[in-house]
mmCIF file of C-alpha atoms in Angstrom:
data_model
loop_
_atom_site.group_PDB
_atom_site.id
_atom_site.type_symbol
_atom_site.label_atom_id
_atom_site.label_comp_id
_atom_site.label_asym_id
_atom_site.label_seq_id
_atom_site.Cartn_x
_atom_site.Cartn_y
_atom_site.Cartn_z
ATOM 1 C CA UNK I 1 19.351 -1.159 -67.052
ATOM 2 C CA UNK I 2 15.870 0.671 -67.577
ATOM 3 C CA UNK I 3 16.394 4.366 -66.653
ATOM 4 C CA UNK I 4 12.877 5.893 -67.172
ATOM 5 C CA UNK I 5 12.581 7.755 -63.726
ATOM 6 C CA UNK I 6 13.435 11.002 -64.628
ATOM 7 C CA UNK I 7 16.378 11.590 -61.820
ATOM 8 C CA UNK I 8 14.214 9.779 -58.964
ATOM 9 C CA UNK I 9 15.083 6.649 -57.790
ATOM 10 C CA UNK I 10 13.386 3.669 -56.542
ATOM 11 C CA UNK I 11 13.004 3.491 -52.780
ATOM 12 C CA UNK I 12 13.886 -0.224 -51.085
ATOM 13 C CA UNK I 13 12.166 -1.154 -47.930
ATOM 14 C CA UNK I 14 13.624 -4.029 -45.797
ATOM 15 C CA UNK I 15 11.194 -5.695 -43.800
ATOM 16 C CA UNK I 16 11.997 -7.956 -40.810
ATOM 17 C CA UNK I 17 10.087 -9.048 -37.833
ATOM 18 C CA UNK I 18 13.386 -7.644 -36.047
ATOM 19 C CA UNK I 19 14.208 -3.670 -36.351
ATOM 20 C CA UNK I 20 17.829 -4.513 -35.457
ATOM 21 C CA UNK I 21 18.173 -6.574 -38.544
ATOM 22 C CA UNK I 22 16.023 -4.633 -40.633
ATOM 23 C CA UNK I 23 17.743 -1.647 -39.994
ATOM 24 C CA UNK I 24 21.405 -3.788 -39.642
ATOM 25 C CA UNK I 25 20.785 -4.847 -43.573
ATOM 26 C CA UNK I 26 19.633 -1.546 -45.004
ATOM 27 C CA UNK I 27 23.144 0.132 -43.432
ATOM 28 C CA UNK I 28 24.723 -2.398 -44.574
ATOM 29 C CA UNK I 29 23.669 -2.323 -47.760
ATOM 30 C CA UNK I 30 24.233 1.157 -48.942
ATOM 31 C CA UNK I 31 27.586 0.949 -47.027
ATOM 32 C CA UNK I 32 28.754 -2.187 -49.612
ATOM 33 C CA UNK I 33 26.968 -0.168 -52.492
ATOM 34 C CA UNK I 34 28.837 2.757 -51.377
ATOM 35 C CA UNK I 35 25.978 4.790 -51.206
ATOM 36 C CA UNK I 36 25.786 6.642 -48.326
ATOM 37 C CA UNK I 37 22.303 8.368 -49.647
ATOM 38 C CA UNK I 38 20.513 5.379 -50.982
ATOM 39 C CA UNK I 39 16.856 5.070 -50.527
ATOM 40 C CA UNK I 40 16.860 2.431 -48.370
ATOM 41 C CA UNK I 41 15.549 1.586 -44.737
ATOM 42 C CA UNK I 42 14.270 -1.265 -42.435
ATOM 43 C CA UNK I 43 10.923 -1.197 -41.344
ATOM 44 C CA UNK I 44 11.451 -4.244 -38.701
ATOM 45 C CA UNK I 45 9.723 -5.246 -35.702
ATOM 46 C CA UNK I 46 6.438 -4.043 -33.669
ATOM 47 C CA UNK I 47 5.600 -0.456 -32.758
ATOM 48 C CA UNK I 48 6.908 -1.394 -29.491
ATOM 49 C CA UNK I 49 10.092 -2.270 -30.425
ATOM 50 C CA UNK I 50 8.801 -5.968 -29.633
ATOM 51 C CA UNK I 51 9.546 -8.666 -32.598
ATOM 52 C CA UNK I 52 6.827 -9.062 -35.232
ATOM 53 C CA UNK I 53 5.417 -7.470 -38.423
ATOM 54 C CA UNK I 54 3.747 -3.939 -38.382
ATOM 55 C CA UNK I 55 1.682 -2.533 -41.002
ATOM 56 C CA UNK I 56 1.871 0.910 -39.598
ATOM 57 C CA UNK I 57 6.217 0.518 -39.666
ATOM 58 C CA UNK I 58 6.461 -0.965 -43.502
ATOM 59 C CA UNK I 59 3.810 2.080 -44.716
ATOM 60 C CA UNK I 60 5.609 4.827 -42.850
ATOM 61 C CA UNK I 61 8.403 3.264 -44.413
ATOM 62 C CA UNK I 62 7.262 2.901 -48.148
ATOM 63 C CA UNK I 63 6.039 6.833 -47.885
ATOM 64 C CA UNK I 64 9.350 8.158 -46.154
ATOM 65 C CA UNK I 65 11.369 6.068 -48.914
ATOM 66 C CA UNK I 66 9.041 6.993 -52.214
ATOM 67 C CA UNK I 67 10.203 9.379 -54.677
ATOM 68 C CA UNK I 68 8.030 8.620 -57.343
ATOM 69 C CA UNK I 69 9.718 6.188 -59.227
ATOM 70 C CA UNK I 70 8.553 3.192 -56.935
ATOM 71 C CA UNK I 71 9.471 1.346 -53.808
ATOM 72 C CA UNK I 72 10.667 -2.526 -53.705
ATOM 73 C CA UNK I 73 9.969 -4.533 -50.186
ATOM 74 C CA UNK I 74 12.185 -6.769 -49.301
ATOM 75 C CA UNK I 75 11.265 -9.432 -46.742
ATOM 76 C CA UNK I 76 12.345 -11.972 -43.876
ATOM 77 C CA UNK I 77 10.072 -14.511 -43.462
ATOM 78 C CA UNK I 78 6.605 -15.872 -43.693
ATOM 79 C CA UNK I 79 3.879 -12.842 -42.056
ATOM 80 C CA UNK I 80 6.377 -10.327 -43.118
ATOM 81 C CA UNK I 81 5.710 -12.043 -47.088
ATOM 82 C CA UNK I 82 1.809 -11.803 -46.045
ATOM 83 C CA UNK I 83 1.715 -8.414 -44.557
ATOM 84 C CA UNK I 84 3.165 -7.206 -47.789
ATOM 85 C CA UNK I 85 0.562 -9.100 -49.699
ATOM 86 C CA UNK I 86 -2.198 -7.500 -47.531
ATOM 87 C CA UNK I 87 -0.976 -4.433 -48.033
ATOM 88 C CA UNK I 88 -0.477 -4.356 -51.320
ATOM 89 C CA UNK I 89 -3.876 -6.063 -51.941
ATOM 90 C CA UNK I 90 -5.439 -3.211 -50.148
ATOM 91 C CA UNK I 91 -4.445 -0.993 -52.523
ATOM 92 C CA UNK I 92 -4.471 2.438 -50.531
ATOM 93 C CA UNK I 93 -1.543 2.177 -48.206
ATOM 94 C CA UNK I 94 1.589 1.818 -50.367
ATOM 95 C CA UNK I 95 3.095 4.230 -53.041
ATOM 96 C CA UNK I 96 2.532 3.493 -55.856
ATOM 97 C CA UNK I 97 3.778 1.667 -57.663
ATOM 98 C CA UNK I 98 4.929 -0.434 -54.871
ATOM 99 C CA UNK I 99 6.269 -4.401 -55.644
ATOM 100 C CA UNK I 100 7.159 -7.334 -53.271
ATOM 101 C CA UNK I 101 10.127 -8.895 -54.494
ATOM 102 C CA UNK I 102 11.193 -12.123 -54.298
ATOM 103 C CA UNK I 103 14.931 -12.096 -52.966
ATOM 104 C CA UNK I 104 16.987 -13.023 -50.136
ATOM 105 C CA UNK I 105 17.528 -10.080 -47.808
ATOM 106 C CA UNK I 106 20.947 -9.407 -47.345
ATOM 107 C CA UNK I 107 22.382 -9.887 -50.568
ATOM 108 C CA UNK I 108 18.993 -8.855 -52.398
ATOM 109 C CA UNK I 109 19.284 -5.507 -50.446
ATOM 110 C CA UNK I 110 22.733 -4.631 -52.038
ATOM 111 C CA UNK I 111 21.856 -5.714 -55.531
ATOM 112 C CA UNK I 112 18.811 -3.265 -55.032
ATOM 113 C CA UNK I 113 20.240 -0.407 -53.868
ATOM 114 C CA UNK I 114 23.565 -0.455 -56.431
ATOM 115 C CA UNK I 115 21.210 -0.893 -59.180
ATOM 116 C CA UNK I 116 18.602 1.808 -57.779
ATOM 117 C CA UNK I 117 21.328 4.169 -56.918
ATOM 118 C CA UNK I 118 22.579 3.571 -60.457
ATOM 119 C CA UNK I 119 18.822 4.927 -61.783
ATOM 120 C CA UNK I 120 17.435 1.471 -62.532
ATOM 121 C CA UNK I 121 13.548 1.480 -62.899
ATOM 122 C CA UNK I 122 11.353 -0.875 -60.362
ATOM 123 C CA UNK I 123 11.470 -3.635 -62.574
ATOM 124 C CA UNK I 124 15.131 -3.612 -62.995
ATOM 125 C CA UNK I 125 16.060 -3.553 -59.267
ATOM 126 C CA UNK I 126 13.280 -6.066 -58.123
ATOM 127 C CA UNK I 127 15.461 -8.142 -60.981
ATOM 128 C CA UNK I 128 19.179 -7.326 -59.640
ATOM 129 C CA UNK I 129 17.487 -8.374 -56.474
ATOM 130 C CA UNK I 130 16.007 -11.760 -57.271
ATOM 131 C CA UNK I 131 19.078 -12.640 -59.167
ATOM 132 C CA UNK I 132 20.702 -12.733 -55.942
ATOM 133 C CA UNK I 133 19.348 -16.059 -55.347
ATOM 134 C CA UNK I 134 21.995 -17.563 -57.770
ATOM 135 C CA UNK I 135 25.467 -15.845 -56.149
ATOM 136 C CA UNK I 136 27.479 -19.168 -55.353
ATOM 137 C CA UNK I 137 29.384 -18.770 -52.064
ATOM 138 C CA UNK I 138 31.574 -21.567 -52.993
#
């Protein structure tokens, strides 16, 4: 695992249309790492506390969670996927650098935030994370 960050670690945002889950996974998730302290946090739902996707919730979210060394995003479903795209297309909103990753959310979540709280670089927890597509449940 890349360590290039110089003691900062890679912030992981979890974005859901749903703050319950969003914010369900990233607890969760640093409870199973055993990492109390991880960098990790939902950015679910509207500004209203309505379901949906908010621009304003994932980039509050990416700034809270940046340290320098990068943040990963994490996502549910389809606008959540193109929200991040937008944003990230924009250029100006998100930290950088800033990456979309390609993982299931639960189980992505804790291979991110083991491997981030274990001073992986971007690259190698947007990888712990998309390997989680391959853990076999039976």
């Amino acid at each position: 695992m890349a360590d290039t960050n110089d003691g900062k670690r890679v912030g992981i945002v979890l974005v859901s249309h749903s703050k319950e889950v969003a914010d369900s996974v990233a607890r969760l998730a640093a409870g199973l790492a055993g990492v109390p302290n991880a960098l990790v946090t939902g950015a679910g739902g509207l500004t209203d506390g309505s379901l949906g996707t908010s621009e304003e919730l994932i980039v509050e979210a990416a700034h809270r969670m940046d340290e320098g060394a990068g943040v990963a995003l994490l996502v549910d479903l389809g606008s959540a996927v193109l929200t991040v795209k937008t944003l990230l297309a924009e250029g100006d909103e998100l930290p950088e650098p800033a990456r979309l990753v390609d993982a299931p959310l639960v189980e992505g979540a804790v291979a991110a935030v083991v491997t981030a709280a274990g001073g992986g670089d971007l690259a190698a927890v947007a990888s712990a994370a998309e390997e989680a597509y391959t853990y076999r449940k039976l």
